[in-house]
Amino acid sequence: MIKLENVTKVYPDGTEAVNDVSFEVKDGKLCVLLGPSGCGKTTTMKMINRLIPISSGHIYIDGTDNREMDENELRREMGYAIQEIGLFPHMTVGENISTVPKLKNWSSQESEKRSRELLNLMGMDPDEFIDKYPTELSGGQRQRVGVARSLGADPPIMLMDEPFGAIDPITRDRLQDEFLKIQNEIQKTIVFVTHDINEAIKMGDRVALLKDGELIQYSPPAELLAAPKNRFVRDFVGSDRTLKSLRLMKVEKAMKESPRVVREDDDLDEVENIMKKNDTNYLIVVRNGNELKGWINREDIEDASPGTVSDAMVEDTGAAETGTTLAEALTVMLERDVANLPVVDAEMKLQGLLTFHDLQNLIGETYTESGGKHPEV
Amino acid sequence: MEVWQYINGHWITIGNWTLDHLWLIFVSNSLAVFIGVSLGIFIAGKGREEIADTVLYLAGIMMTIPSLALFGLLMPLLSALDLPSIGFLPAVIALILYGQLPILRNTYTAIREVDPAMIEAGRGMGMTPRQILLKIKLPLAVPVIMAGLRNAVVINIGIATIAVFIGARGLGVPIFRGLRTSRMDMIITGAIFVSILALLADGLLALAEKKFTPEGLKK
Ligand SMILES: Nc1ncnc2c1ncn2[C@@H]1O[C@H](COP(=O)(O)OP(=O)(O)OP(=O)(O)O)[C@@H](O)[C@H]1O
Ligand SMILES: [Mg+2]
């Protein structure tokens, strides 16, 4: 976990680049630092790996003040992808990616194996690319090698400064998708800088919106869109917030995590009680741990009672897979005429529940601009 | 024709002068590279801009001192230090001084001009300043340093002929003997061999420059 506590940076020339910023990034989550040019994103990020000394406040990495760590050790435990990519032109792609593994004295076999693994992960054929030099790559390929290099020694934490900044929108979109897929598997703790609101919404588990060195709002993207804290945030996210949220946001960002579930052999009376207690008419039915099986409605319970869930449930594995956008999920809901849509992973394991009500809130709030209730994320 | 006869008759002597000349160049430029690269790295360091300006300015001035005058200045200086004031030593010192500017300037510029993004990337990945110097800055600077060395060697091959004035041996010998005794054939022979040496050194060092250029920087 990364924790910033009252972090302030005043440059020697008197520029107040970061002013009393506090937030934390939980393990395995991606935090986006967002804001207009010069608002202090890069400065904030570089204080985390101590490329820039902090003026006052504290930054804790897994509970330890980062100033108590050896700065080079600290940096080797944090992948770092800089805004300008900065590949070493005299080294091959493989050598570039092996930079940190070599600093950590990995054997050359291990380093090469890792380089190949990472190139594969980035969708680049290792046999074709590992011995190429940076000048022989396209901009998009260079950016991918930059990201691969920052993942070199498999660091638990990643700092990425506009890692997809230097490429055309179409390739960027693809890289973002690929990266989200990778992140889903590798679950790094990531600080990701961008000035692009669309990228922030798409990539972030949480977004820290900065202005003139101050943290204006720190919330999940859905909340940023649905409940902007003030006029600056509202202006910054733009007037097409609804469309943005639907098109860009993945279902896992708007769903309820770990929704209440029941099993096929649960007693119907008990289930009815759960429904009453939770003020809902709908519950998801799972089996074998967490595998989606179907759902059960309160009306059906009354007809079938007494009995077990299997007497009243509807076997239905219609769901949205993680990684699909809210727009796609909404389409499925409308087509199937349902108000609740389970969210599952590729193995049909239940991940969460997306409700029409939540979507309505998300969309509604953006139009009424009244703030107030928003989906829990 | 006289020249050809002279050469034909004095192969061994000319060969010795050439070897002496080469030895002088080799010793002085090896030391010049060592000093120039070390000093260049030092003055390219952070916060040493003023030192760098001064050092480069002095090295520039050195180049403008006529070689004869420099030899003349070195003699009393060396005798004051109880060192041999004629012969090999003052010649080597003078050539080191003349070779400084191109090597020093190129080392300094090449290191200063390494893309800051690369250094930032290196630092951010936990490289120590020493590792950044050895693994990033120097490899990237090598071709430029080599170009400086090449420049210095070619300049010094010419200047070394004048070192004969202070008793050093080399291809200056036939030239100055020829001047004293109005022997055109000796003068031309000396000049021809100095030119050949310069051209060869230039060519060889150009090859070396290419060879030392990291693969990824070749276009
Ligand atoms: N070394 C420095 N000395 C003085 N001021 C600086 C220095 N580096 C940055 N600043 C100033 O601090 C502020 C924040 O800079 P920072 O680089 O963190 O912005 P940013 O949000 O990353 O901007 P961008 O989106 O343009 O990259 C700016 O006003 C900038 O001019
Ligand atoms: Mg920046």
XYZ file of C-alpha atoms and ligand atoms in Angstrom:
628
model
C 0.000 0.000 0.000
C 1.128 3.515 -0.784
C 0.076 6.225 1.606
C 0.660 9.948 1.184
C 0.222 12.044 4.287
C 0.124 15.849 4.066
C 2.656 15.790 1.270
C 3.949 19.192 0.209
C 6.571 20.166 -2.327
C 8.038 23.619 -2.612
C 10.776 23.847 -5.247
C 13.923 25.821 -4.382
C 12.681 28.677 -6.604
C 9.576 28.971 -4.425
C 7.115 27.174 -6.724
C 4.492 25.395 -4.639
C 4.030 22.354 -6.831
C 2.171 20.097 -4.383
C 0.247 21.360 -1.400
C -0.798 19.202 1.540
C -1.894 16.183 -0.455
C -3.048 13.018 1.309
C -4.415 9.828 -0.186
C -3.722 6.133 -0.208
C -3.569 3.461 -2.860
C -4.611 0.006 -1.743
C -2.685 -3.078 -2.833
C -3.551 -4.222 -6.328
C -5.397 -1.015 -7.209
C -4.677 1.482 -9.937
C -4.756 5.102 -8.864
C -4.823 7.767 -11.549
C -3.290 11.187 -10.936
C -5.310 13.486 -13.154
C -5.285 17.202 -13.779
C -4.310 20.006 -16.130
C -0.707 20.597 -17.135
C 1.439 21.893 -14.299
C -0.923 20.790 -11.530
C 1.744 18.661 -9.869
C 1.095 15.122 -11.117
C 4.668 14.302 -12.047
C 6.009 15.975 -8.915
C 3.673 13.918 -6.734
C 4.684 10.719 -8.461
C 8.412 11.383 -8.281
C 8.234 11.999 -4.554
C 7.013 8.421 -4.165
C 10.286 6.969 -5.517
C 12.256 9.924 -4.155
C 13.437 11.245 -7.497
C 12.231 14.516 -6.010
C 12.799 15.132 -2.301
C 9.669 15.857 -0.312
C 9.415 19.257 1.454
C 7.097 18.182 4.239
C 4.738 15.329 5.028
C 5.291 11.598 4.709
C 5.015 8.895 2.118
C 4.652 5.363 3.419
C 5.264 2.227 1.406
C 3.633 -0.702 3.162
C 3.819 1.272 6.354
C 7.480 2.310 6.110
C 8.418 5.944 5.543
C 10.119 5.936 2.145
C 12.871 8.187 3.478
C 13.956 5.396 5.780
C 14.677 3.123 2.823
C 17.784 3.031 0.658
C 16.784 5.097 -2.355
C 18.156 2.709 -4.958
C 16.620 -0.328 -3.264
C 13.335 1.565 -3.067
C 13.416 2.331 -6.777
C 14.275 -1.217 -7.764
C 11.098 -2.332 -5.982
C 9.014 0.143 -7.977
C 8.594 -0.134 -11.713
C 9.007 3.264 -13.313
C 7.844 4.251 -16.775
C 8.662 7.860 -17.570
C 6.694 10.260 -19.722
C 9.427 10.386 -22.395
C 9.905 6.573 -22.462
C 13.711 6.983 -22.244
C 14.765 3.638 -23.712
C 18.545 3.225 -23.860
C 19.412 3.424 -27.573
C 22.650 1.466 -27.258
C 20.910 -1.522 -25.735
C 18.655 -4.054 -27.400
C 15.030 -4.425 -26.421
C 16.008 -7.432 -24.324
C 18.811 -5.559 -22.574
C 16.535 -2.604 -21.906
C 13.923 -4.812 -20.301
C 16.619 -6.559 -18.244
C 17.900 -3.318 -16.704
C 16.506 -3.843 -13.221
C 16.910 -7.646 -13.198
C 20.601 -7.066 -13.945
C 20.871 -4.472 -11.176
C 19.420 -7.136 -8.926
C 22.002 -9.650 -10.128
C 19.649 -12.047 -11.823
C 21.395 -14.591 -14.016
C 21.321 -13.843 -17.727
C 19.091 -16.870 -18.383
C 16.578 -15.648 -15.844
C 16.699 -12.122 -17.280
C 16.189 -13.329 -20.805
C 13.336 -15.599 -19.799
C 11.668 -12.675 -18.083
C 12.209 -10.385 -21.098
C 10.564 -12.917 -23.365
C 7.689 -13.329 -20.959
C 7.132 -9.579 -20.833
C 7.336 -9.130 -24.597
C 4.698 -11.828 -24.939
C 2.609 -10.080 -22.348
C 2.865 -6.856 -24.380
C 1.803 -8.660 -27.531
C 5.231 -8.489 -29.155
C 6.857 -11.611 -30.585
C 10.044 -12.140 -28.508
C 11.927 -13.858 -31.339
C 11.304 -10.896 -33.582
C 11.938 -8.092 -31.123
C 14.292 -9.135 -28.360
C 17.471 -8.321 -30.320
C 16.170 -5.178 -32.018
C 17.329 -1.701 -31.068
C 14.938 1.055 -30.002
C 15.522 2.983 -33.255
C 14.107 0.025 -35.140
C 10.752 0.197 -33.345
C 7.602 2.202 -33.971
C 6.420 4.691 -31.360
C 3.794 2.309 -30.038
C 6.273 -0.553 -29.810
C 8.739 1.651 -27.961
C 6.078 2.634 -25.487
C 5.265 -1.020 -24.915
C 8.920 -1.854 -24.361
C 9.026 1.051 -21.890
C 6.152 -0.488 -19.962
C 7.741 -3.951 -20.212
C 10.979 -2.519 -18.837
C 9.175 -1.008 -15.873
C 7.727 -4.455 -15.159
C 11.188 -6.016 -15.524
C 11.872 -7.372 -12.071
C 8.192 -7.941 -11.317
C 7.937 -5.057 -8.824
C 4.848 -4.973 -6.620
C 4.441 -1.240 -7.233
C 4.406 0.626 -10.534
C 4.754 4.323 -11.228
C 3.688 5.261 -14.741
C 3.868 8.802 -16.090
C 1.621 9.077 -19.145
C 2.790 5.663 -20.337
C 0.560 5.790 -23.397
C 0.965 9.489 -24.085
C 3.103 9.342 -27.183
C 0.911 7.257 -29.444
C -2.062 7.644 -31.740
C -5.535 7.299 -30.220
C -6.330 3.938 -31.798
C -3.144 2.227 -30.654
C -3.491 3.905 -27.283
C -6.954 2.479 -26.902
C -5.643 -0.988 -27.678
C -2.703 -0.649 -25.296
C -5.034 0.518 -22.544
C -7.247 -2.524 -23.067
C -4.247 -4.830 -23.096
C -2.838 -3.226 -20.009
C -6.129 -3.531 -18.115
C -6.243 -7.196 -19.007
C -2.674 -7.635 -17.764
C -3.370 -5.693 -14.588
C -6.336 -7.942 -13.957
C -3.913 -10.849 -13.785
C -0.873 -9.292 -12.161
C -2.669 -6.992 -9.699
C 0.076 -4.421 -9.202
C -0.320 -1.373 -7.033
C -0.118 1.378 -9.619
C 0.146 5.151 -9.668
C -0.729 6.255 -13.179
C -0.377 9.829 -14.370
C -2.476 11.233 -17.185
C -4.101 14.509 -18.168
C -6.698 12.687 -20.245
C -10.025 12.344 -18.455
C -11.098 9.478 -20.725
C -7.976 7.512 -19.897
C -8.476 8.239 -16.200
C -12.033 6.926 -16.209
C -11.071 3.877 -18.182
C -7.962 2.899 -16.260
C -8.524 4.064 -12.713
C -9.894 2.209 -9.729
C -9.642 5.616 -8.148
C -8.901 9.009 -9.591
C -7.052 11.779 -7.776
C -7.924 15.060 -9.445
C -5.319 17.760 -8.788
C -5.436 21.485 -9.390
C -2.583 23.886 -8.644
C -0.953 21.290 -6.425
C -4.071 20.585 -4.384
C -6.077 17.394 -4.297
C -9.588 18.420 -5.279
C -11.335 15.061 -5.399
C -10.240 11.489 -4.791
C -12.854 8.979 -5.766
C -13.694 6.071 -8.024
C -14.319 7.229 -11.601
C -18.038 6.554 -11.401
C -18.287 8.872 -8.448
C -16.157 11.509 -10.086
C -18.605 11.521 -12.977
C -21.766 11.176 -10.950
C -20.905 13.450 -8.061
C -18.346 16.037 -9.028
C -17.397 17.933 -5.920
C -17.303 21.380 -7.406
C -17.422 23.393 -10.553
C -13.772 22.729 -11.421
C -14.324 18.969 -11.373
C -17.543 19.320 -13.357
C -15.800 21.404 -15.999
C -12.813 19.146 -16.062
C -14.761 15.948 -16.644
C -16.719 17.685 -19.390
C -20.348 17.896 -20.404
C -20.569 14.464 -22.010
C -19.985 12.696 -18.749
C -22.823 10.219 -19.224
C -21.604 8.931 -22.511
C -18.087 8.844 -21.183
C -19.055 6.822 -18.206
C -20.991 4.300 -20.240
C -18.529 3.971 -23.060
C -15.354 3.982 -21.040
C -16.134 2.495 -17.711
C -15.741 -1.216 -17.263
C -18.528 -2.992 -15.445
C -16.274 -3.792 -12.496
C -16.000 -0.090 -11.777
C -19.748 0.379 -11.325
C -20.820 -2.998 -9.952
C -21.443 -3.914 -6.353
C -18.666 -6.176 -5.227
C -19.488 -9.375 -3.332
C -23.278 -9.146 -3.609
C -25.398 -11.308 -1.329
C -25.785 -14.797 -2.833
C -27.725 -17.953 -2.023
C -27.186 -21.627 -2.826
C -29.484 -24.159 -4.486
C -30.113 -26.110 -1.274
C -30.814 -23.066 0.899
C -34.201 -22.993 2.534
C -36.742 -20.703 0.872
C -38.009 -19.179 4.120
C -34.486 -18.238 4.998
C -33.968 -16.703 1.580
C -37.131 -14.659 1.973
C -35.798 -13.345 5.250
C -32.530 -12.353 3.626
C -34.476 -10.503 0.939
C -36.529 -8.652 3.515
C -33.475 -7.738 5.471
C -31.629 -6.487 2.421
C -34.682 -4.795 0.962
C -34.419 -6.597 -2.357
C -36.508 -8.917 -4.488
C -33.595 -10.448 -6.321
C -30.741 -12.664 -5.274
C -28.066 -14.441 -7.286
C -27.765 -18.218 -6.982
C -24.307 -19.774 -7.067
C -22.886 -23.274 -6.715
C -19.444 -24.775 -6.171
C -18.173 -21.784 -4.331
C -18.798 -18.908 -6.628
C -20.001 -20.216 -9.960
C -23.006 -18.359 -11.349
C -26.055 -20.622 -11.626
C -29.073 -18.337 -11.883
C -31.252 -16.071 -9.820
C -34.266 -16.105 -7.620
C -37.214 -13.692 -7.314
C -39.396 -12.996 -4.293
C -42.688 -13.699 -6.179
C -41.452 -17.137 -7.203
C -40.559 -17.927 -3.617
C -44.082 -17.348 -2.428
C -45.452 -19.804 -5.011
C -42.906 -22.520 -4.274
C -42.619 -22.258 -0.512
C -41.918 -24.373 1.453
C -38.900 -25.870 -0.293
C -35.391 -25.030 -1.314
C -33.954 -22.514 -3.707
C -33.746 -25.045 -6.515
C -37.573 -25.254 -6.542
C -38.004 -21.572 -7.259
C -34.882 -20.345 -8.974
C -34.454 -19.446 -12.615
C -31.464 -21.155 -14.170
C -29.864 -18.411 -16.099
C -26.213 -17.704 -16.637
C -26.744 -14.497 -18.591
C -24.129 -12.062 -17.294
C -21.642 -9.391 -18.209
C -18.033 -10.462 -18.263
C -15.465 -8.343 -16.479
C -13.735 -6.032 -18.913
C -16.865 -5.166 -20.871
C -18.044 -1.580 -20.779
C -21.153 -0.240 -19.111
C -22.558 0.562 -22.536
C -22.331 -3.109 -23.492
C -23.827 -4.189 -20.181
C -26.694 -1.734 -20.575
C -27.415 -3.126 -24.030
C -27.606 -6.645 -22.604
C -29.975 -5.457 -19.862
C -32.262 -3.744 -22.323
C -32.260 -6.682 -24.744
C -33.029 -9.221 -22.045
C -35.326 -6.844 -20.232
C -33.692 -7.396 -16.853
C -32.858 -4.905 -14.119
C -30.044 -6.918 -12.556
C -27.022 -8.283 -14.304
C -24.435 -10.483 -12.572
C -20.831 -9.782 -13.469
C -18.594 -12.809 -13.931
C -15.032 -13.529 -14.947
C -14.019 -15.779 -17.823
C -14.599 -18.877 -15.655
C -18.171 -17.832 -14.813
C -17.126 -17.024 -11.256
C -19.303 -14.320 -9.817
C -17.498 -11.000 -9.402
C -20.307 -8.594 -8.663
C -23.740 -7.294 -9.488
C -24.689 -4.463 -11.762
C -28.162 -3.011 -11.270
C -30.191 -0.848 -13.565
C -30.776 1.366 -10.600
C -27.052 2.019 -10.234
C -26.750 2.844 -13.913
C -29.748 5.138 -13.660
C -28.128 6.901 -10.764
C -24.916 7.274 -12.650
C -26.673 8.686 -15.676
C -29.314 10.599 -13.747
C -26.888 12.391 -11.513
C -24.904 13.641 -14.423
C -27.978 15.321 -15.804
C -29.439 16.763 -12.648
C -25.991 17.825 -11.449
C -27.399 17.691 -7.976
C -24.738 15.543 -6.396
C -26.096 13.237 -3.738
C -26.476 9.511 -4.099
C -24.129 7.613 -6.294
C -23.276 3.958 -6.780
C -20.988 2.405 -4.266
C -17.836 1.195 -5.929
C 63.242 11.976 -58.545
C 65.810 13.067 -56.023
C 63.208 12.446 -53.367
C 62.712 8.897 -54.536
C 66.452 8.308 -54.539
C 66.730 9.681 -51.034
C 63.953 7.485 -49.773
C 65.376 4.453 -51.538
C 68.732 4.980 -49.967
C 67.553 5.644 -46.406
C 64.755 3.161 -45.743
C 66.034 2.193 -42.371
C 66.659 5.710 -41.136
C 63.275 6.898 -42.339
C 61.711 3.833 -40.757
C 63.279 4.738 -37.431
C 62.137 8.339 -37.628
C 58.637 7.120 -38.395
C 58.677 4.739 -35.442
C 59.978 7.489 -33.153
C 57.241 9.758 -34.430
C 54.578 7.114 -33.854
C 55.866 6.333 -30.383
C 55.703 9.998 -29.444
C 52.152 10.234 -30.737
C 51.140 6.988 -29.076
C 52.483 7.917 -25.658
C 51.226 11.492 -25.671
C 47.755 10.695 -27.009
C 47.225 7.727 -24.718
C 47.926 10.023 -21.804
C 45.880 12.798 -23.418
C 42.868 10.459 -23.714
C 43.213 9.334 -20.136
C 43.509 12.879 -18.827
C 40.991 14.399 -21.233
C 38.277 11.795 -20.647
C 38.724 11.845 -16.862
C 38.745 15.616 -16.748
C 35.840 15.759 -19.206
C 33.777 13.420 -17.010
C 34.681 15.451 -13.964
C 33.731 18.849 -15.368
C 30.526 17.419 -16.859
C 29.365 16.669 -13.312
C 26.415 18.408 -11.748
C 27.091 21.897 -10.432
C 30.517 22.170 -12.053
C 29.443 24.450 -14.898
C 31.817 27.213 -13.866
C 34.809 24.918 -13.526
C 33.896 23.484 -16.929
C 33.818 26.917 -18.536
C 37.220 27.784 -17.096
C 38.853 24.481 -18.036
C 37.491 24.557 -21.580
C 38.564 28.184 -21.927
C 42.105 27.324 -20.831
C 42.233 24.335 -23.164
C 41.091 26.628 -25.959
C 43.827 29.149 -25.191
C 46.373 26.348 -25.200
C 45.469 25.603 -28.810
C 46.210 29.180 -29.819
C 49.768 29.220 -28.410
C 52.143 28.650 -31.331
C 53.871 25.321 -30.841
C 57.342 26.807 -30.944
C 56.433 29.265 -28.211
C 54.970 26.486 -26.090
C 58.147 24.449 -26.400
C 60.090 27.561 -25.496
C 57.933 28.092 -22.407
C 58.214 24.485 -21.297
C 61.988 24.421 -21.239
C 62.623 26.820 -18.324
C 59.621 25.392 -16.498
C 60.959 21.856 -16.652
C 64.480 22.795 -15.727
C 63.119 24.696 -12.741
C 61.519 21.385 -11.704
C 64.795 19.560 -12.270
C 63.286 17.549 -15.120
C 64.854 17.006 -18.524
C 64.017 20.150 -20.464
C 64.816 18.774 -23.878
C 63.974 15.575 -25.682
C 61.044 13.182 -25.243
C 59.508 14.532 -22.032
C 58.792 18.149 -23.045
C 57.570 16.889 -26.423
C 55.101 14.529 -24.770
C 53.910 17.242 -22.406
C 53.356 19.685 -25.227
C 51.474 17.140 -27.320
C 49.280 16.199 -24.349
C 48.396 19.844 -23.949
C 47.603 20.251 -27.647
C 45.558 17.070 -27.708
C 43.465 18.160 -24.719
C 40.933 20.458 -26.318
C 39.279 18.109 -28.831
C 39.193 15.188 -26.392
C 38.107 17.227 -23.406
C 35.529 19.221 -25.306
C 34.022 16.175 -26.998
C 33.863 14.162 -23.780
C 32.254 17.051 -21.954
C 29.719 17.813 -24.671
C 28.814 14.180 -25.293
C 28.166 13.527 -21.621
C 26.223 16.734 -21.133
C 24.109 16.022 -24.154
C 22.939 12.549 -23.189
C 19.141 12.772 -23.289
C 18.003 13.658 -19.733
C 15.094 11.250 -20.195
C 17.556 8.369 -20.252
C 19.283 9.489 -17.101
C 15.929 9.985 -15.429
C 14.885 6.487 -16.490
C 18.129 5.056 -15.136
C 17.791 6.857 -11.831
C 14.155 5.903 -11.551
C 15.050 2.250 -11.956
C 17.557 2.440 -9.130
C 20.861 2.843 -10.964
C 23.580 4.513 -8.901
C 25.328 7.601 -10.377
C 28.306 5.374 -11.133
C 26.167 2.832 -12.978
C 24.540 5.638 -14.935
C 27.979 6.922 -15.939
C 29.360 3.518 -16.911
C 26.281 1.950 -18.464
C 24.553 4.916 -20.074
C 26.587 8.081 -20.377
C 29.967 6.651 -21.425
C 28.727 4.122 -23.998
C 26.652 6.873 -25.583
C 29.615 9.269 -25.515
C 32.203 6.846 -26.922
C 31.717 7.690 -30.617
C 32.025 11.411 -29.913
C 35.092 10.892 -27.708
C 36.641 8.780 -30.470
C 36.044 11.588 -32.953
C 37.850 13.934 -30.567
C 40.760 11.535 -30.240
C 40.997 11.243 -34.010
C 41.072 15.001 -34.257
C 43.791 15.229 -31.601
C 45.971 12.548 -33.185
C 45.879 14.189 -36.608
C 46.738 17.591 -35.144
C 49.535 16.094 -33.058
C 51.123 14.179 -35.917
C 51.756 17.571 -37.514
C 52.850 19.321 -34.351
C 55.201 16.488 -33.392
C 57.460 17.435 -36.323
C 58.205 20.707 -34.568
C 59.219 18.857 -31.395
C 62.520 18.190 -33.078
C 63.446 21.737 -32.056
C 63.652 20.661 -28.451
C 65.532 17.524 -29.239
C 62.750 14.991 -29.694
C 63.168 12.441 -32.449
C 60.748 11.782 -35.291
C 59.922 12.819 -38.820
C 60.759 16.406 -37.936
C 64.426 15.430 -38.106
C 64.766 15.168 -41.944
C 62.625 18.291 -42.359
C 64.780 20.460 -40.128
C 68.042 18.997 -41.334
C 66.845 19.645 -44.858
C 65.967 23.226 -43.984
C 69.402 23.808 -42.478
C 71.269 22.281 -45.367
C 68.887 23.292 -48.191
C 68.196 19.648 -48.992
C 64.786 19.744 -50.706
C 64.668 15.951 -51.000
C 64.899 15.525 -47.227
C 62.252 18.160 -46.561
C 59.835 16.617 -49.022
C 60.523 13.106 -47.754
C 59.718 14.204 -44.199
C 56.585 16.021 -45.344
C 55.376 13.042 -47.374
C 55.767 10.633 -44.491
C 54.082 12.950 -42.028
C 51.131 13.301 -44.425
C 50.905 9.558 -44.998
C 50.997 8.988 -41.256
C 48.243 11.541 -40.698
C 46.060 10.061 -43.408
C 46.568 6.517 -42.159
C 45.890 7.475 -38.569
C 42.782 9.344 -39.622
C 41.523 6.356 -41.597
C 42.291 3.807 -38.906
C 40.718 5.894 -36.186
C 37.646 6.424 -38.352
C 37.327 2.657 -38.540
C 37.826 2.351 -34.790
C 35.207 5.027 -34.256
C 32.740 2.980 -36.231
C 33.664 -0.180 -34.406
C 33.229 1.447 -31.012
C 29.886 2.993 -31.892
C 27.230 0.941 -30.101
C 25.171 -1.077 -32.558
C 21.920 0.704 -31.727
C 23.368 4.121 -32.540
C 24.433 3.224 -36.062
C 22.080 4.377 -38.717
N 12.517 21.565 -10.968
C 11.532 22.470 -10.821
N 11.777 23.687 -10.288
C 10.797 24.582 -10.138
N 9.512 24.387 -10.475
C 9.203 23.193 -11.021
C 10.186 22.163 -11.231
N 9.591 21.088 -11.785
C 8.299 21.424 -11.918
N 8.041 22.677 -11.465
C 6.743 23.370 -11.416
O 5.900 22.655 -10.542
C 4.584 22.585 -11.052
C 4.147 21.157 -11.173
O 4.939 20.506 -12.152
P 4.691 19.000 -12.597
O 5.782 18.626 -13.522
O 4.495 18.174 -11.397
O 3.330 19.129 -13.398
P 2.471 18.023 -14.172
O 1.140 17.977 -13.539
O 3.220 16.755 -14.257
O 2.330 18.687 -15.624
P 2.311 18.013 -17.089
O 0.948 17.457 -17.303
O 2.559 19.186 -17.977
O 3.406 16.994 -17.150
C 4.602 23.371 -12.344
O 4.159 24.674 -12.078
C 6.038 23.365 -12.752
O 6.337 24.511 -13.487
Mg 4.159 15.620 -15.945
